[in-house]
Tab-separated table of C-alpha atoms in Angstrom:
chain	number	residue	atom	x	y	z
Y	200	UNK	CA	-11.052	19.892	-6.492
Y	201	UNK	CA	-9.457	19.533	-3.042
Y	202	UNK	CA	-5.739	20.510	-2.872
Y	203	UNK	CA	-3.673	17.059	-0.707
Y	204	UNK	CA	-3.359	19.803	1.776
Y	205	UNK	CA	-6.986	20.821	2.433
Y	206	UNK	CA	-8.032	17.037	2.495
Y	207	UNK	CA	-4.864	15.885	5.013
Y	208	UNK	CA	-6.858	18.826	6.980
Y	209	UNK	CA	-10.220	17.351	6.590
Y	210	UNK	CA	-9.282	14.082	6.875
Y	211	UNK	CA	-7.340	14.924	10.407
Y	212	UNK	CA	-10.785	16.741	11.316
Y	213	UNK	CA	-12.591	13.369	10.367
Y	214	UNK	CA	-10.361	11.269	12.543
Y	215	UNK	CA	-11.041	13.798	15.136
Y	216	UNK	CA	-14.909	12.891	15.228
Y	217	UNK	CA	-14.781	9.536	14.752
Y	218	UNK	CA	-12.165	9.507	17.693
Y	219	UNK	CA	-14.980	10.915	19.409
Y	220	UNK	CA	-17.916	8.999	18.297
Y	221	UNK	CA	-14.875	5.711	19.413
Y	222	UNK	CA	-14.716	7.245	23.242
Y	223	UNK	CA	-18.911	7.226	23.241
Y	224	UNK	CA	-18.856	3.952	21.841
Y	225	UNK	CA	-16.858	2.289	24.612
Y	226	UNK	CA	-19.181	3.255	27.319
Y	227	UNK	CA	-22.109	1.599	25.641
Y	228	UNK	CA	-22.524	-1.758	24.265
Y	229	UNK	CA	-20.276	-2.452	21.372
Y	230	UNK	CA	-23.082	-5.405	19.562
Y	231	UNK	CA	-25.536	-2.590	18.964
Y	232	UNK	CA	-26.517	-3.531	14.888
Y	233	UNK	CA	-24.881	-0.911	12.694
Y	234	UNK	CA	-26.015	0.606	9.300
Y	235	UNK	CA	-23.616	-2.300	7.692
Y	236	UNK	CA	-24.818	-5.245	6.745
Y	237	UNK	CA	-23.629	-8.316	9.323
Y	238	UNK	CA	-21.383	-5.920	11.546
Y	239	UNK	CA	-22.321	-5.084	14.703
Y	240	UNK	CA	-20.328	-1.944	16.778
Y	241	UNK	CA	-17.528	-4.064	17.318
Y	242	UNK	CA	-17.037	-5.605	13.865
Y	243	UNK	CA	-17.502	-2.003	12.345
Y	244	UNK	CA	-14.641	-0.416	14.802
Y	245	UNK	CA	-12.656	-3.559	14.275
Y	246	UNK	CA	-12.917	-2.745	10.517
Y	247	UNK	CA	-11.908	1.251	10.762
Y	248	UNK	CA	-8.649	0.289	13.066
Y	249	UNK	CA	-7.714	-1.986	10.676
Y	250	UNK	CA	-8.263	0.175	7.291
Y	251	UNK	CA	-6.482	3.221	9.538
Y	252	UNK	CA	-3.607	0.439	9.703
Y	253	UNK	CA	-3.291	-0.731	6.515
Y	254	UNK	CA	-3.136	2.352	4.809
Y	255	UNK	CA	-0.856	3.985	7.602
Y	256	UNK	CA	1.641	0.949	6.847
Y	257	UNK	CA	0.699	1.314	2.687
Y	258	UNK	CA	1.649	4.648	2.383
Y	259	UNK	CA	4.094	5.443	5.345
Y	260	UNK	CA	6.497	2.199	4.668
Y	261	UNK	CA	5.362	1.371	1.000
Y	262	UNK	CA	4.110	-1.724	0.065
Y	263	UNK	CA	1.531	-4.405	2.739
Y	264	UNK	CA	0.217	-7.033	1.977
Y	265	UNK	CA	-2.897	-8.030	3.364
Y	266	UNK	CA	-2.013	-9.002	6.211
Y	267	UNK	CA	-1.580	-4.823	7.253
Y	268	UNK	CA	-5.196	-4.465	7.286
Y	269	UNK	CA	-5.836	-7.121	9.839
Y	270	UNK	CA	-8.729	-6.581	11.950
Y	271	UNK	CA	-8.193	-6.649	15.780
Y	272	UNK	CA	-10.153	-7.570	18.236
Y	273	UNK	CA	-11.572	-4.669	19.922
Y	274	UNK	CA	-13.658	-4.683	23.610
Y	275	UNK	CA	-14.469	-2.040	25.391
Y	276	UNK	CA	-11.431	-1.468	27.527
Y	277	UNK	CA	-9.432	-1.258	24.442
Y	278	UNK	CA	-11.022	0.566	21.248
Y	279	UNK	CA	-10.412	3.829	22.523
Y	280	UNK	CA	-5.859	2.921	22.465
Y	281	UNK	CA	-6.300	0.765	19.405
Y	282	UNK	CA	-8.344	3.788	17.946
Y	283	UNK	CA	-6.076	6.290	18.930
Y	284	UNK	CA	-2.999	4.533	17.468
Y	285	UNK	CA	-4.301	4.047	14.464
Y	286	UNK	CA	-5.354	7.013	13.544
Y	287	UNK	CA	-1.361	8.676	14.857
Y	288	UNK	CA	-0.213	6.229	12.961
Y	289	UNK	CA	-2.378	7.069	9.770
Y	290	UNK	CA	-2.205	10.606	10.013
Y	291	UNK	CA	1.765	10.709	10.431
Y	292	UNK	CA	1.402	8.694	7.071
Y	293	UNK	CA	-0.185	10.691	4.851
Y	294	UNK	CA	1.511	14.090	6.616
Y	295	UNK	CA	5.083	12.936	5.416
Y	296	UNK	CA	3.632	11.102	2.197
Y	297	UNK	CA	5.791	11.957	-1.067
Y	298	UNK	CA	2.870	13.150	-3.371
Y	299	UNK	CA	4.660	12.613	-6.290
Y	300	UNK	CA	5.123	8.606	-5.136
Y	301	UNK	CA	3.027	5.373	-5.959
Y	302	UNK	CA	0.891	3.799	-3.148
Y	303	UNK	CA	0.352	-0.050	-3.560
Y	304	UNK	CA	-3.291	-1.246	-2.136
Y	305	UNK	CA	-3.131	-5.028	-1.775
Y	306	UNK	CA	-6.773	-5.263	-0.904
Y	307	UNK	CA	-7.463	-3.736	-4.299
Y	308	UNK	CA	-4.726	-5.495	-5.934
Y	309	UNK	CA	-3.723	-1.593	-7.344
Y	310	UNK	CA	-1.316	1.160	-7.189
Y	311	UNK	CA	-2.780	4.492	-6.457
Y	312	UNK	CA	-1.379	7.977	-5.389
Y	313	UNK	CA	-1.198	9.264	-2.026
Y	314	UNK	CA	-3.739	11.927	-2.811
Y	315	UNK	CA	-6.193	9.366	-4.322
Y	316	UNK	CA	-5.394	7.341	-0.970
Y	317	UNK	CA	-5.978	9.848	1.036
Y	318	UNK	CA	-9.553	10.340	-1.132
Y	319	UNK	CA	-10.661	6.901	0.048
Y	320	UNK	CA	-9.816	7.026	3.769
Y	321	UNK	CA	-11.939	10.304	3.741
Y	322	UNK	CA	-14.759	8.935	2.332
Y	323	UNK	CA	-14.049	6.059	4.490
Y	324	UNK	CA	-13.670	8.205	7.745
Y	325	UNK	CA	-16.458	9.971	7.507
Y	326	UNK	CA	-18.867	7.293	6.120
Y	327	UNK	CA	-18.448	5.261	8.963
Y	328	UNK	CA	-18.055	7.918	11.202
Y	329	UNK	CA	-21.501	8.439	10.401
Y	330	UNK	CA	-22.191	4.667	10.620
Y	331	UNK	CA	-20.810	4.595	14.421
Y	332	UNK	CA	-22.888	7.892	15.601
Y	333	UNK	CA	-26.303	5.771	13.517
Y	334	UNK	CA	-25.100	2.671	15.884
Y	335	UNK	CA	-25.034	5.004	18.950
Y	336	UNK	CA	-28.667	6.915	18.375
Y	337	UNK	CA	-27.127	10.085	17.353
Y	338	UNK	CA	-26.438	12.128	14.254
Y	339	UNK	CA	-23.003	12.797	12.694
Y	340	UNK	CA	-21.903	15.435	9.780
Y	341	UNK	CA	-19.167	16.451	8.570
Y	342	UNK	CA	-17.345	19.916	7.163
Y	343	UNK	CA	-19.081	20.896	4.987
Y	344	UNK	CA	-15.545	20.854	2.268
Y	345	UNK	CA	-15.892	17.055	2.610
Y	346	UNK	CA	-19.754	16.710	2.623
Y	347	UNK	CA	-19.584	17.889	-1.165
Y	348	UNK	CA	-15.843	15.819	-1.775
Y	349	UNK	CA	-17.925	12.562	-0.614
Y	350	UNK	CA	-20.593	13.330	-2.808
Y	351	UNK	CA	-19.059	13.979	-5.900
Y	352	UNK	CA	-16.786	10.557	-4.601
Y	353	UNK	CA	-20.367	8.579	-4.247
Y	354	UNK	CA	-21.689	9.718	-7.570
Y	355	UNK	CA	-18.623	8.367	-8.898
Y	356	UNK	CA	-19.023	4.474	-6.991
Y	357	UNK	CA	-22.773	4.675	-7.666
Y	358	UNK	CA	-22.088	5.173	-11.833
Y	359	UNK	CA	-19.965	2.263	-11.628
Y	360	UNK	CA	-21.176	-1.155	-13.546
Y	361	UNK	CA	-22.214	-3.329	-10.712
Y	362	UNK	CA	-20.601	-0.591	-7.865
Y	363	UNK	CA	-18.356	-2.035	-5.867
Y	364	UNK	CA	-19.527	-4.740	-3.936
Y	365	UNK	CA	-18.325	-6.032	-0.988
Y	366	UNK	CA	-17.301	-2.466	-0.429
Y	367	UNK	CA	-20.572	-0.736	-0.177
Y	368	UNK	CA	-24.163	-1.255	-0.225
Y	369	UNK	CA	-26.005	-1.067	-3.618
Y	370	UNK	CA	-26.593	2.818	-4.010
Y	371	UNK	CA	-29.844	4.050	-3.517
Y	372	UNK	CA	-31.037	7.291	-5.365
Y	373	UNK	CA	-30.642	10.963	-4.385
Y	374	UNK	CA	-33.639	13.059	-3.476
Y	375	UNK	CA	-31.995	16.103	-4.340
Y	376	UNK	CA	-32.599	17.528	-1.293
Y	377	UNK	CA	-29.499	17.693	1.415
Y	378	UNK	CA	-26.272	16.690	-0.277
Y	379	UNK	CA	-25.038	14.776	3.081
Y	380	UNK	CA	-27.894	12.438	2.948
Y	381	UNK	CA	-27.558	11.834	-0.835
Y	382	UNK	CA	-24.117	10.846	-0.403
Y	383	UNK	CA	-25.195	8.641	2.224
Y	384	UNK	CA	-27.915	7.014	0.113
Y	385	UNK	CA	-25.604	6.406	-2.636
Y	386	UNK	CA	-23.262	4.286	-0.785
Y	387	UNK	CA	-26.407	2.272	0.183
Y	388	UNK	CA	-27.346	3.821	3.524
Y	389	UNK	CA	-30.787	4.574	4.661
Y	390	UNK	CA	-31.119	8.029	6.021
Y	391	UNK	CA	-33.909	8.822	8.451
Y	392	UNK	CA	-36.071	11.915	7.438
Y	393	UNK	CA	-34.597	14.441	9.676
């Protein structure tokens, strides 16, 4: 089990690439489809902003409502600043979070801790990180710390009566073989053979 420490690290790492994988995206053509159902490039991006901004504003000045996690409206000239600020914003968060405090979600209508917060933006990070590099043609992975923290994460949505929909995809099984790729596959994405 991950210490908060060690995931605040890999999550910061996460941000990091998908920061990345943001900059590529803005030279190309932001309605390439995406792995996600109904969201093209910009809907997806639109979609991580606003999760980074929600949760920054959950966690770093206690309880949002809904209204935290709006999505903007991202083009070209802007993803890369909205990007950026998010994830400063998110990542000054979760760096001064009290561990010890409670974390209200109102998307989820729940109260969680910072650590188990901090649990679902790395999934979250690095799912769609991987998501964005699909989008662009390219491949993304990430340490290998939270390759097998997603995993053991994705068994856990996939066991779930009736998963969690609207969230992620129904899961599809694991082949056993590379434990990226079955995490993938249980949060419902199809991985090309490598």
């Amino acid at each position: 089990m991950l210490t908060y420490a060690e995931m605040l690290a890999l999550h910061d790492a996460a941000l990091t690439d998908a920061g990345r994988l943001v900059e590529r995206a803005a030279d190309g053509d932001l309605h390439r489809a995406t792995p996600c159902d109904d969201w093209d490039l910009t809907a997806l991006l639109s979609h991580m902003i606003g999760q980074n901004n929600g949760f920054a504003s959950a966690v770093g000045d206690g309880p949002a409502d809904v209204t935290a996690y709006a999505e903007p409206e991202v083009t070209a000239e802007n993803v890369v600043g909205e990007w950026d600020a998010s994830a400063a914003a998110l990542r000054k968060a979760f760096a001064q979070a009290d561990e010890e405090a409670t974390v209200h979600l109102a998307e989820f209508d729940s109260q969680v801790s910072p650590a188990l917060a901090l649990g679902m933006q790395l999934l979250d990070t690095v799912v769609h990180a991987w998501d964005v590099a699909a989008s662009l043609g390219t491949t993304y992975r990430p340490a290998e710390a939270s390759v097998g923290f997603v995993l053991d994460s994705a068994r856990q949505i996939a066991a779930r009566p009736g998963g969690t929909p609207g969230v992620f995809a129904a899961p599809l099984g694991e082949t056993g073989g590379d434990p990226w790729s079955d995490a993938l596959r249980l949060l419902g994405r199809t991985v090309p053979p490598a």
